Amino acid sequence: MKRLYLGLTLLLMAFLASLDQLDAVHRFVARAGVQRWMTELALSLAAVAFFARRSSLHRRMLFPRRGLRLLLAGIAAYALGLAVISGLLARAAGLLPIEADGPWASVPGVLALLRPLPLFIAAEVLLVVGAFRALTNLVPPDEFAADF
Amino acid sequence: MLQRASVLLGLAILLSLLFPFQVALKEGGVDPRAFPVQGIDLAGLGMLFAVLPSTALYRHGRLEQRVSRWTPWLVALSLFTLLFVLLHLHWTHELLADWLREAFGSQRQTLKGAELVSELGVLVCMAGVLVNLHAVAEAPVARRRRKKR
């Protein structure tokens, strides 16, 4: 369930980032030092928590669970994208004791070629398909109401 | 037919809003504002591009069998989808803008508000449709007749 919650939160953050109408809200809260991603994260967390509670997601998910591996892959790709965009990956590669003639000598060069946008797009594809598979694998509402 | 179209278009709109294809165009050196397509703006074009993946998701989730009747969520989804399409086709957008200018004196803020309402409406209603799907009726298992000994 944590993967589904995190995946839905990341997807909702991407959705909110595409809304130009929220620019005024971002400018207003920026006066208090709040960055854009913080507002989007707070709104997304609140919305996903409300949605999960109202739809009783954790009680309605059928076994075997579907889509959770895709969600995990999407979250990992998103984390990799964040590591690339923040420079963490390049710094981590620089700390590794790689020999110039060794088999891992080309790793820093490969890591330097990584771009964040393709990673974020791949992450979103995985998260969309994973979340779709998970949300279409629930106990139907009339059966759930009859049982509970 | 209308139910199927509403769900397909709703999924397409949601997918087009989730993916930053305008940023991808800019990174590829294409100016999103200079897109030479008549009659539809970039958001509408994104929705059209997303129809193919939304069709794939629709078939994968067997939504045709699981969305069988009109529910409040589906009715609301179809209305918000229609509003989104009207706002992003040039000629209907101009009609709406002219009417709002004559009726209220200003149309920019109202149109921006209508776009926000349509996008949020599609998101909420699509989530409502997905968590209220019927179960898929499983095909009866073919049983082999036992031979009498």
PDB file of C-alpha atoms in Angstrom, chain B residues 38-111:
ATOM      1  CA  GLN B  38      -4.939  24.851 -36.932  1.00  0.00           C
ATOM      2  CA  GLY B  39      -8.030  24.656 -34.834  1.00  0.00           C
ATOM      3  CA  ILE B  40      -6.628  23.191 -31.638  1.00  0.00           C
ATOM      4  CA  ASP B  41      -4.156  24.386 -29.046  1.00  0.00           C
ATOM      5  CA  LEU B  42      -1.248  22.497 -27.497  1.00  0.00           C
ATOM      6  CA  ALA B  43      -3.229  21.088 -24.567  1.00  0.00           C
ATOM      7  CA  GLY B  44      -5.841  19.737 -26.968  1.00  0.00           C
ATOM      8  CA  LEU B  45      -3.104  18.295 -29.158  1.00  0.00           C
ATOM      9  CA  GLY B  46      -1.621  16.571 -26.124  1.00  0.00           C
ATOM     10  CA  MET B  47      -5.010  15.036 -25.443  1.00  0.00           C
ATOM     11  CA  LEU B  48      -5.165  13.692 -29.021  1.00  0.00           C
ATOM     12  CA  PHE B  49      -1.667  12.190 -28.745  1.00  0.00           C
ATOM     13  CA  ALA B  50      -2.692  10.528 -25.485  1.00  0.00           C
ATOM     14  CA  VAL B  51      -5.712   8.790 -27.060  1.00  0.00           C
ATOM     15  CA  LEU B  52      -3.562   5.855 -28.207  1.00  0.00           C
ATOM     16  CA  PRO B  53      -2.042   5.062 -24.779  1.00  0.00           C
ATOM     17  CA  SER B  54      -5.402   5.639 -23.132  1.00  0.00           C
ATOM     18  CA  THR B  55      -6.935   3.097 -25.555  1.00  0.00           C
ATOM     19  CA  ALA B  56      -4.224   0.622 -24.534  1.00  0.00           C
ATOM     20  CA  LEU B  57      -5.005   1.185 -20.845  1.00  0.00           C
ATOM     21  CA  TYR B  58      -8.749   0.953 -21.552  1.00  0.00           C
ATOM     22  CA  ARG B  59      -8.321  -2.459 -23.183  1.00  0.00           C
ATOM     23  CA  HIS B  60      -5.812  -3.640 -20.568  1.00  0.00           C
ATOM     24  CA  GLY B  61      -8.230  -2.871 -17.737  1.00  0.00           C
ATOM     25  CA  ARG B  62     -11.197  -4.318 -19.720  1.00  0.00           C
ATOM     26  CA  LEU B  63     -13.073  -1.122 -18.976  1.00  0.00           C
ATOM     27  CA  GLU B  64     -15.653  -1.716 -21.708  1.00  0.00           C
ATOM     28  CA  GLN B  65     -17.076  -4.644 -19.732  1.00  0.00           C
ATOM     29  CA  ARG B  66     -16.684  -2.932 -16.378  1.00  0.00           C
ATOM     30  CA  VAL B  67     -18.264   0.450 -17.154  1.00  0.00           C
ATOM     31  CA  SER B  68     -21.697  -0.691 -18.185  1.00  0.00           C
ATOM     32  CA  ARG B  69     -24.157   1.938 -17.038  1.00  0.00           C
ATOM     33  CA  TRP B  70     -24.349   5.651 -16.384  1.00  0.00           C
ATOM     34  CA  THR B  71     -23.270   6.533 -12.853  1.00  0.00           C
ATOM     35  CA  PRO B  72     -22.986  10.048 -11.353  1.00  0.00           C
ATOM     36  CA  TRP B  73     -19.193   9.804 -11.748  1.00  0.00           C
ATOM     37  CA  LEU B  74     -19.495   8.919 -15.421  1.00  0.00           C
ATOM     38  CA  VAL B  75     -22.007  11.691 -16.107  1.00  0.00           C
ATOM     39  CA  ALA B  76     -19.751  14.246 -14.401  1.00  0.00           C
ATOM     40  CA  LEU B  77     -16.706  12.886 -16.273  1.00  0.00           C
ATOM     41  CA  SER B  78     -18.444  13.272 -19.622  1.00  0.00           C
ATOM     42  CA  LEU B  79     -19.417  16.891 -18.797  1.00  0.00           C
ATOM     43  CA  PHE B  80     -15.927  17.874 -17.646  1.00  0.00           C
ATOM     44  CA  THR B  81     -14.389  16.128 -20.660  1.00  0.00           C
ATOM     45  CA  LEU B  82     -16.722  18.053 -22.970  1.00  0.00           C
ATOM     46  CA  LEU B  83     -15.808  21.319 -21.215  1.00  0.00           C
ATOM     47  CA  PHE B  84     -12.081  20.580 -21.632  1.00  0.00           C
ATOM     48  CA  VAL B  85     -12.508  19.856 -25.343  1.00  0.00           C
ATOM     49  CA  LEU B  86     -14.605  23.027 -25.881  1.00  0.00           C
ATOM     50  CA  LEU B  87     -11.987  25.168 -24.128  1.00  0.00           C
ATOM     51  CA  HIS B  88      -9.138  23.852 -26.246  1.00  0.00           C
ATOM     52  CA  LEU B  89     -10.712  23.940 -29.704  1.00  0.00           C
ATOM     53  CA  HIS B  90     -10.034  27.397 -31.175  1.00  0.00           C
ATOM     54  CA  TRP B  91     -13.480  28.160 -32.583  1.00  0.00           C
ATOM     55  CA  THR B  92     -15.414  27.135 -29.455  1.00  0.00           C
ATOM     56  CA  HIS B  93     -12.854  28.939 -27.297  1.00  0.00           C
ATOM     57  CA  GLU B  94     -13.442  32.133 -29.313  1.00  0.00           C
ATOM     58  CA  LEU B  95     -17.219  31.702 -29.022  1.00  0.00           C
ATOM     59  CA  LEU B  96     -16.966  31.310 -25.244  1.00  0.00           C
ATOM     60  CA  ALA B  97     -14.571  34.260 -24.958  1.00  0.00           C
ATOM     61  CA  ASP B  98     -16.915  36.524 -26.982  1.00  0.00           C
ATOM     62  CA  TRP B  99     -19.935  35.496 -24.924  1.00  0.00           C
ATOM     63  CA  LEU B 100     -18.141  36.068 -21.623  1.00  0.00           C
ATOM     64  CA  ARG B 101     -16.867  39.454 -22.787  1.00  0.00           C
ATOM     65  CA  GLU B 102     -20.407  40.544 -23.683  1.00  0.00           C
ATOM     66  CA  ALA B 103     -21.982  39.068 -20.542  1.00  0.00           C
ATOM     67  CA  PHE B 104     -19.410  39.911 -17.873  1.00  0.00           C
ATOM     68  CA  GLY B 105     -16.975  42.331 -19.475  1.00  0.00           C
ATOM     69  CA  SER B 106     -13.945  40.137 -18.867  1.00  0.00           C
ATOM     70  CA  GLN B 107     -13.198  36.675 -20.087  1.00  0.00           C
ATOM     71  CA  ARG B 108      -9.556  35.851 -19.327  1.00  0.00           C
ATOM     72  CA  GLN B 109      -9.927  35.028 -15.621  1.00  0.00           C
ATOM     73  CA  THR B 110     -13.204  33.186 -16.211  1.00  0.00           C
ATOM     74  CA  LEU B 111     -11.696  31.070 -18.977  1.00  0.00           C
TER      75      LEU B 111
END
